[in-house]
Amino acid sequence: MLYYIILSIVVYLLHDYFEVMHLHLPFDTISALSTALAIFLGFKNNNAYDRWWEARKIWGLLVNYSRAWTRQVVTMIIATDPTDPEEAKAVKEFQKQMIYRHMGFVHALRVFLRRRHDYNETKIREIYEEENDYADARSFLAPKEFQLFCHKNNPPNYLLELQGEDLKRAYEKGWLSDFRFMKLEESLVEFNNIQGKSERIKNTPFPRQYSFFSRVFVFIHASLLPFVFIEELGWVSMPISVIISFVFLCLDLVGERSEDPFENRLEDVPLTDISLTIETNVKEQWGNKDFPEKKRVEGVVF
């Protein structure tokens, strides 16, 4: 913006104030470029928003399947002899382990997706960045599990593997029938699908040519604006050209900030908020009233 402000002032001084040079360009020059640039930015922003919205829908599914998983664990894992207090207690502990490990999976998936790739690193200093480590999953896992979990290449997938192994043990003990085992396994597959869909967005960057050339086109367009308006508007061309430049710069930046929804930025899909919603819902289903508090920074919910 500083460059565009200085450019518009220099053009005005040379053309109108000092009358040193004739710097006028015909209006048709900028109108054709403006139309092409608007179409290009519209295409880019639409596709960037589609990526953001798909990510939000995927995590909406995670909310739904988390509630279903909790209900299935509570209602489908049944002791072979309900009158045996020892077995009933063992089943209760097993259910709690499965439910709490799932909450650990949700928090782990959030952290895993927010790890930045080198090609997404920018020089922009974010207004706020939340701490991104696996500490939030510690309270939901056994100490030994957490130690192994932290050293895995794909920690969320490791937790799903543990869930599957425990389901197999429950089936061998007779706590699950064939049908109930299959239904719970289907829910685990859905969690695999949710993670896979999220990783597809995370690991497939928006084509770099759209980001690069949109920046180039905006620069060319904004650089020509003062030369187009100077003849007819005089000094008014300075604020007009700067305002129009600002609009196109914002359009370009909106797309750039929306195309990668898992980068731990303010504009991203609110993974922390969704994770805490899932934790609250699952704890309520289990009967635990120790709900987490939403994280707030200066009145903004993340």
Short mmCIF file of C-alpha atoms in Angstrom, two decimals, residues 5-239:
data_model
loop_
_atom_site.label_atom_id
_atom_site.label_comp_id
_atom_site.label_asym_id
_atom_site.label_seq_id
_atom_site.Cartn_x
_atom_site.Cartn_y
_atom_site.Cartn_z
CA ILE A 5 0.44 5.73 -2.25
CA ILE A 6 3.90 6.97 -3.25
CA LEU A 7 3.29 6.05 -6.89
CA SER A 8 0.00 7.97 -7.07
CA ILE A 9 1.62 11.04 -5.48
CA VAL A 10 4.60 10.94 -7.88
CA VAL A 11 2.32 10.60 -10.91
CA TYR A 12 0.22 13.56 -9.75
CA LEU A 13 3.29 15.75 -9.11
CA LEU A 14 4.92 14.97 -12.45
CA HIS A 15 1.76 15.25 -14.51
CA ASP A 16 -0.33 18.00 -12.88
CA TYR A 17 1.68 19.90 -10.32
CA PHE A 18 5.01 20.33 -12.11
CA GLU A 19 3.70 19.42 -15.57
CA VAL A 20 6.98 17.73 -16.37
CA MET A 21 5.61 14.64 -18.13
CA HIS A 22 2.38 13.54 -19.79
CA LEU A 23 1.57 10.27 -17.99
CA HIS A 24 -2.01 9.58 -19.02
CA LEU A 25 -3.19 6.12 -20.19
CA PRO A 26 -6.57 5.47 -21.89
CA PHE A 27 -9.35 4.13 -19.69
CA ASP A 28 -9.84 1.07 -21.93
CA THR A 29 -6.43 -0.15 -20.81
CA ILE A 30 -7.47 -0.56 -17.19
CA SER A 31 -11.07 -1.63 -17.82
CA ALA A 32 -9.98 -4.73 -19.76
CA LEU A 33 -7.39 -5.61 -17.13
CA SER A 34 -9.85 -4.98 -14.27
CA THR A 35 -12.40 -7.35 -15.80
CA ALA A 36 -9.85 -10.10 -16.30
CA LEU A 37 -8.44 -9.63 -12.81
CA ALA A 38 -11.88 -9.67 -11.18
CA ILE A 39 -12.71 -12.96 -12.92
CA PHE A 40 -9.34 -14.44 -11.93
CA LEU A 41 -9.65 -13.40 -8.28
CA GLY A 42 -13.26 -14.56 -8.14
CA PHE A 43 -12.26 -18.00 -9.39
CA LYS A 44 -9.38 -18.18 -6.93
CA ASN A 45 -11.47 -17.07 -3.94
CA ASN A 46 -14.36 -19.39 -4.77
CA ASN A 47 -12.05 -22.38 -4.85
CA ALA A 48 -10.24 -21.26 -1.70
CA TYR A 49 -13.56 -20.96 0.13
CA ASP A 50 -14.60 -24.40 -1.13
CA ARG A 51 -11.51 -25.85 0.54
CA TRP A 52 -12.31 -24.01 3.78
CA TRP A 53 -15.95 -25.08 3.73
CA GLU A 54 -15.10 -28.70 2.95
CA ALA A 55 -12.75 -28.74 5.95
CA ARG A 56 -15.54 -27.34 8.14
CA LYS A 57 -17.98 -30.00 6.92
CA ILE A 58 -15.44 -32.74 7.62
CA TRP A 59 -15.03 -31.58 11.20
CA GLY A 60 -18.79 -31.28 11.51
CA LEU A 61 -18.94 -34.99 10.70
CA LEU A 62 -16.36 -35.62 13.42
CA VAL A 63 -18.71 -33.97 15.93
CA ASN A 64 -21.60 -36.21 14.86
CA TYR A 65 -19.62 -39.45 14.78
CA SER A 66 -18.01 -38.66 18.15
CA ARG A 67 -21.46 -38.48 19.74
CA ALA A 68 -22.48 -41.69 17.98
CA TRP A 69 -19.26 -43.43 19.06
CA THR A 70 -19.84 -42.53 22.71
CA ARG A 71 -23.41 -43.80 22.58
CA GLN A 72 -22.32 -47.04 20.91
CA VAL A 73 -19.55 -47.68 23.44
CA VAL A 74 -21.96 -47.14 26.35
CA THR A 75 -24.85 -49.17 24.95
CA MET A 76 -23.17 -51.91 22.92
CA ILE A 77 -20.27 -53.05 25.12
CA ILE A 78 -22.06 -55.28 27.64
CA ALA A 79 -20.77 -57.65 30.32
CA THR A 80 -21.43 -61.33 29.73
CA ASP A 81 -22.75 -61.59 33.32
CA PRO A 82 -24.29 -58.28 34.41
CA THR A 83 -24.76 -59.63 37.94
CA ASP A 84 -21.01 -60.06 38.39
CA PRO A 85 -19.80 -56.80 40.01
CA GLU A 86 -16.17 -57.41 39.06
CA GLU A 87 -16.97 -57.87 35.39
CA ALA A 88 -19.40 -54.93 35.42
CA LYS A 89 -16.67 -52.75 36.89
CA ALA A 90 -14.19 -53.99 34.26
CA VAL A 91 -16.64 -53.16 31.47
CA LYS A 92 -17.20 -49.70 32.94
CA GLU A 93 -13.46 -49.03 33.04
CA PHE A 94 -13.12 -50.34 29.51
CA GLN A 95 -15.88 -48.04 28.27
CA LYS A 96 -14.24 -45.06 29.94
CA GLN A 97 -10.89 -45.92 28.38
CA MET A 98 -12.44 -46.11 24.90
CA ILE A 99 -14.35 -42.83 25.31
CA TYR A 100 -11.47 -40.87 26.80
CA ARG A 101 -9.02 -42.18 24.24
CA HIS A 102 -11.36 -40.88 21.56
CA MET A 103 -11.22 -37.40 23.09
CA GLY A 104 -7.45 -37.72 22.98
CA PHE A 105 -7.75 -38.64 19.30
CA VAL A 106 -9.77 -35.49 18.56
CA HIS A 107 -7.23 -33.20 20.21
CA ALA A 108 -4.35 -35.10 18.62
CA LEU A 109 -5.88 -34.78 15.15
CA ARG A 110 -6.23 -31.03 15.64
CA VAL A 111 -2.55 -30.68 16.57
CA PHE A 112 -1.44 -33.03 13.79
CA LEU A 113 -3.29 -31.03 11.11
CA ARG A 114 -1.94 -27.69 12.35
CA ARG A 115 1.68 -28.62 11.85
CA ARG A 116 2.89 -26.29 9.11
CA HIS A 117 4.65 -27.43 5.99
CA ASP A 118 7.62 -25.45 4.73
CA TYR A 119 5.78 -24.33 1.59
CA ASN A 120 3.10 -22.66 3.73
CA GLU A 121 5.51 -20.62 5.82
CA THR A 122 5.11 -16.86 5.34
CA LYS A 123 6.86 -13.79 6.68
CA ILE A 124 3.57 -12.46 8.01
CA ARG A 125 3.45 -12.19 11.78
CA GLU A 126 0.13 -13.57 12.99
CA ILE A 127 -1.99 -11.57 15.43
CA TYR A 128 -2.46 -14.68 17.53
CA GLU A 129 -1.13 -18.23 17.31
CA GLU A 130 -2.30 -20.90 19.69
CA GLU A 131 0.21 -23.30 21.17
CA ASN A 132 0.19 -26.45 19.11
CA ASP A 133 1.43 -29.52 20.95
CA TYR A 134 0.04 -32.83 22.11
CA ALA A 135 -0.22 -31.81 25.78
CA ASP A 136 -4.03 -31.48 25.46
CA ALA A 137 -4.24 -35.22 24.80
CA ARG A 138 -2.21 -36.24 27.85
CA SER A 139 -5.10 -36.31 30.33
CA PHE A 140 -7.11 -38.69 28.12
CA LEU A 141 -4.44 -41.36 27.71
CA ALA A 142 -2.62 -43.75 29.98
CA PRO A 143 0.95 -42.56 30.73
CA LYS A 144 2.52 -45.42 28.75
CA GLU A 145 0.18 -44.82 25.84
CA PHE A 146 1.01 -41.12 25.79
CA GLN A 147 4.77 -41.78 25.70
CA LEU A 148 4.41 -44.13 22.74
CA PHE A 149 1.88 -41.81 21.12
CA CYS A 150 4.28 -38.82 21.12
CA HIS A 151 6.94 -40.76 19.21
CA LYS A 152 4.68 -41.93 16.39
CA ASN A 153 4.84 -40.49 12.89
CA ASN A 154 1.03 -40.29 12.82
CA PRO A 155 -0.19 -40.09 16.45
CA PRO A 156 -3.96 -39.86 15.70
CA ASN A 157 -3.82 -42.99 13.56
CA TYR A 158 -1.94 -44.77 16.35
CA LEU A 159 -4.84 -44.07 18.73
CA LEU A 160 -7.32 -45.51 16.23
CA GLU A 161 -5.15 -48.64 16.04
CA LEU A 162 -5.35 -48.95 19.83
CA GLN A 163 -9.12 -48.55 19.69
CA GLY A 164 -9.35 -51.36 17.15
CA GLU A 165 -7.15 -53.67 19.21
CA ASP A 166 -9.25 -53.03 22.33
CA LEU A 167 -12.45 -53.72 20.40
CA LYS A 168 -10.97 -57.05 19.37
CA ARG A 169 -10.19 -57.90 23.01
CA ALA A 170 -13.73 -56.94 24.04
CA TYR A 171 -15.09 -59.24 21.33
CA GLU A 172 -12.88 -62.11 22.52
CA LYS A 173 -14.15 -61.59 26.07
CA GLY A 174 -17.74 -61.79 24.89
CA TRP A 175 -18.57 -58.15 25.61
CA LEU A 176 -19.38 -57.60 21.94
CA SER A 177 -21.39 -59.72 19.53
CA ASP A 178 -20.47 -60.01 15.86
CA PHE A 179 -22.99 -57.35 14.88
CA ARG A 180 -22.04 -54.89 17.64
CA PHE A 181 -18.35 -55.37 16.90
CA MET A 182 -18.99 -54.56 13.22
CA LYS A 183 -20.96 -51.39 14.08
CA LEU A 184 -18.21 -50.08 16.34
CA GLU A 185 -15.58 -50.95 13.74
CA GLU A 186 -17.58 -49.00 11.15
CA SER A 187 -17.39 -45.94 13.40
CA LEU A 188 -13.62 -46.32 13.64
CA VAL A 189 -13.45 -46.51 9.84
CA GLU A 190 -15.39 -43.24 9.68
CA PHE A 191 -12.80 -41.63 11.94
CA ASN A 192 -10.13 -42.91 9.54
CA ASN A 193 -12.06 -41.37 6.67
CA ILE A 194 -12.37 -38.04 8.48
CA GLN A 195 -8.65 -37.97 9.17
CA GLY A 196 -7.87 -38.96 5.58
CA LYS A 197 -10.10 -36.25 4.12
CA SER A 198 -8.52 -33.65 6.39
CA GLU A 199 -5.02 -34.80 5.43
CA ARG A 200 -5.96 -34.59 1.75
CA ILE A 201 -6.73 -30.88 2.14
CA LYS A 202 -3.72 -30.30 4.37
CA ASN A 203 -1.21 -32.07 2.13
CA THR A 204 -2.55 -30.82 -1.21
CA PRO A 205 -1.70 -27.13 -1.41
CA PHE A 206 -3.72 -24.76 -3.52
CA PRO A 207 -1.92 -24.53 -6.90
CA ARG A 208 0.93 -22.07 -6.39
CA GLN A 209 0.43 -20.50 -9.81
CA TYR A 210 -2.89 -19.02 -8.69
CA SER A 211 -1.35 -17.40 -5.64
CA PHE A 212 1.74 -16.16 -7.48
CA PHE A 213 0.12 -14.78 -10.60
CA SER A 214 -2.80 -13.20 -8.73
CA ARG A 215 -0.21 -11.21 -6.77
CA VAL A 216 1.55 -10.21 -10.01
CA PHE A 217 -1.69 -9.20 -11.72
CA VAL A 218 -2.83 -7.13 -8.73
CA PHE A 219 0.54 -5.38 -8.70
CA ILE A 220 0.35 -4.55 -12.43
CA HIS A 221 -3.26 -3.41 -12.16
CA ALA A 222 -2.64 -1.17 -9.14
CA SER A 223 0.50 0.29 -10.71
CA LEU A 224 -1.46 1.43 -13.78
CA LEU A 225 -4.37 3.02 -11.92
CA PRO A 226 -2.80 6.46 -11.23
CA PHE A 227 -1.90 6.86 -14.93
CA VAL A 228 -5.51 6.21 -15.96
CA PHE A 229 -7.26 8.63 -13.61
CA ILE A 230 -4.75 11.48 -13.53
CA GLU A 231 -6.00 13.26 -16.68
CA GLU A 232 -9.67 13.47 -15.66
CA LEU A 233 -9.51 13.57 -11.87
CA GLY A 234 -6.33 15.45 -11.07
CA TRP A 235 -5.39 15.24 -7.38
CA VAL A 236 -8.51 13.12 -6.71
CA SER A 237 -6.80 10.34 -8.65
CA MET A 238 -4.53 9.76 -5.64
CA PRO A 239 -7.18 8.58 -3.13
#
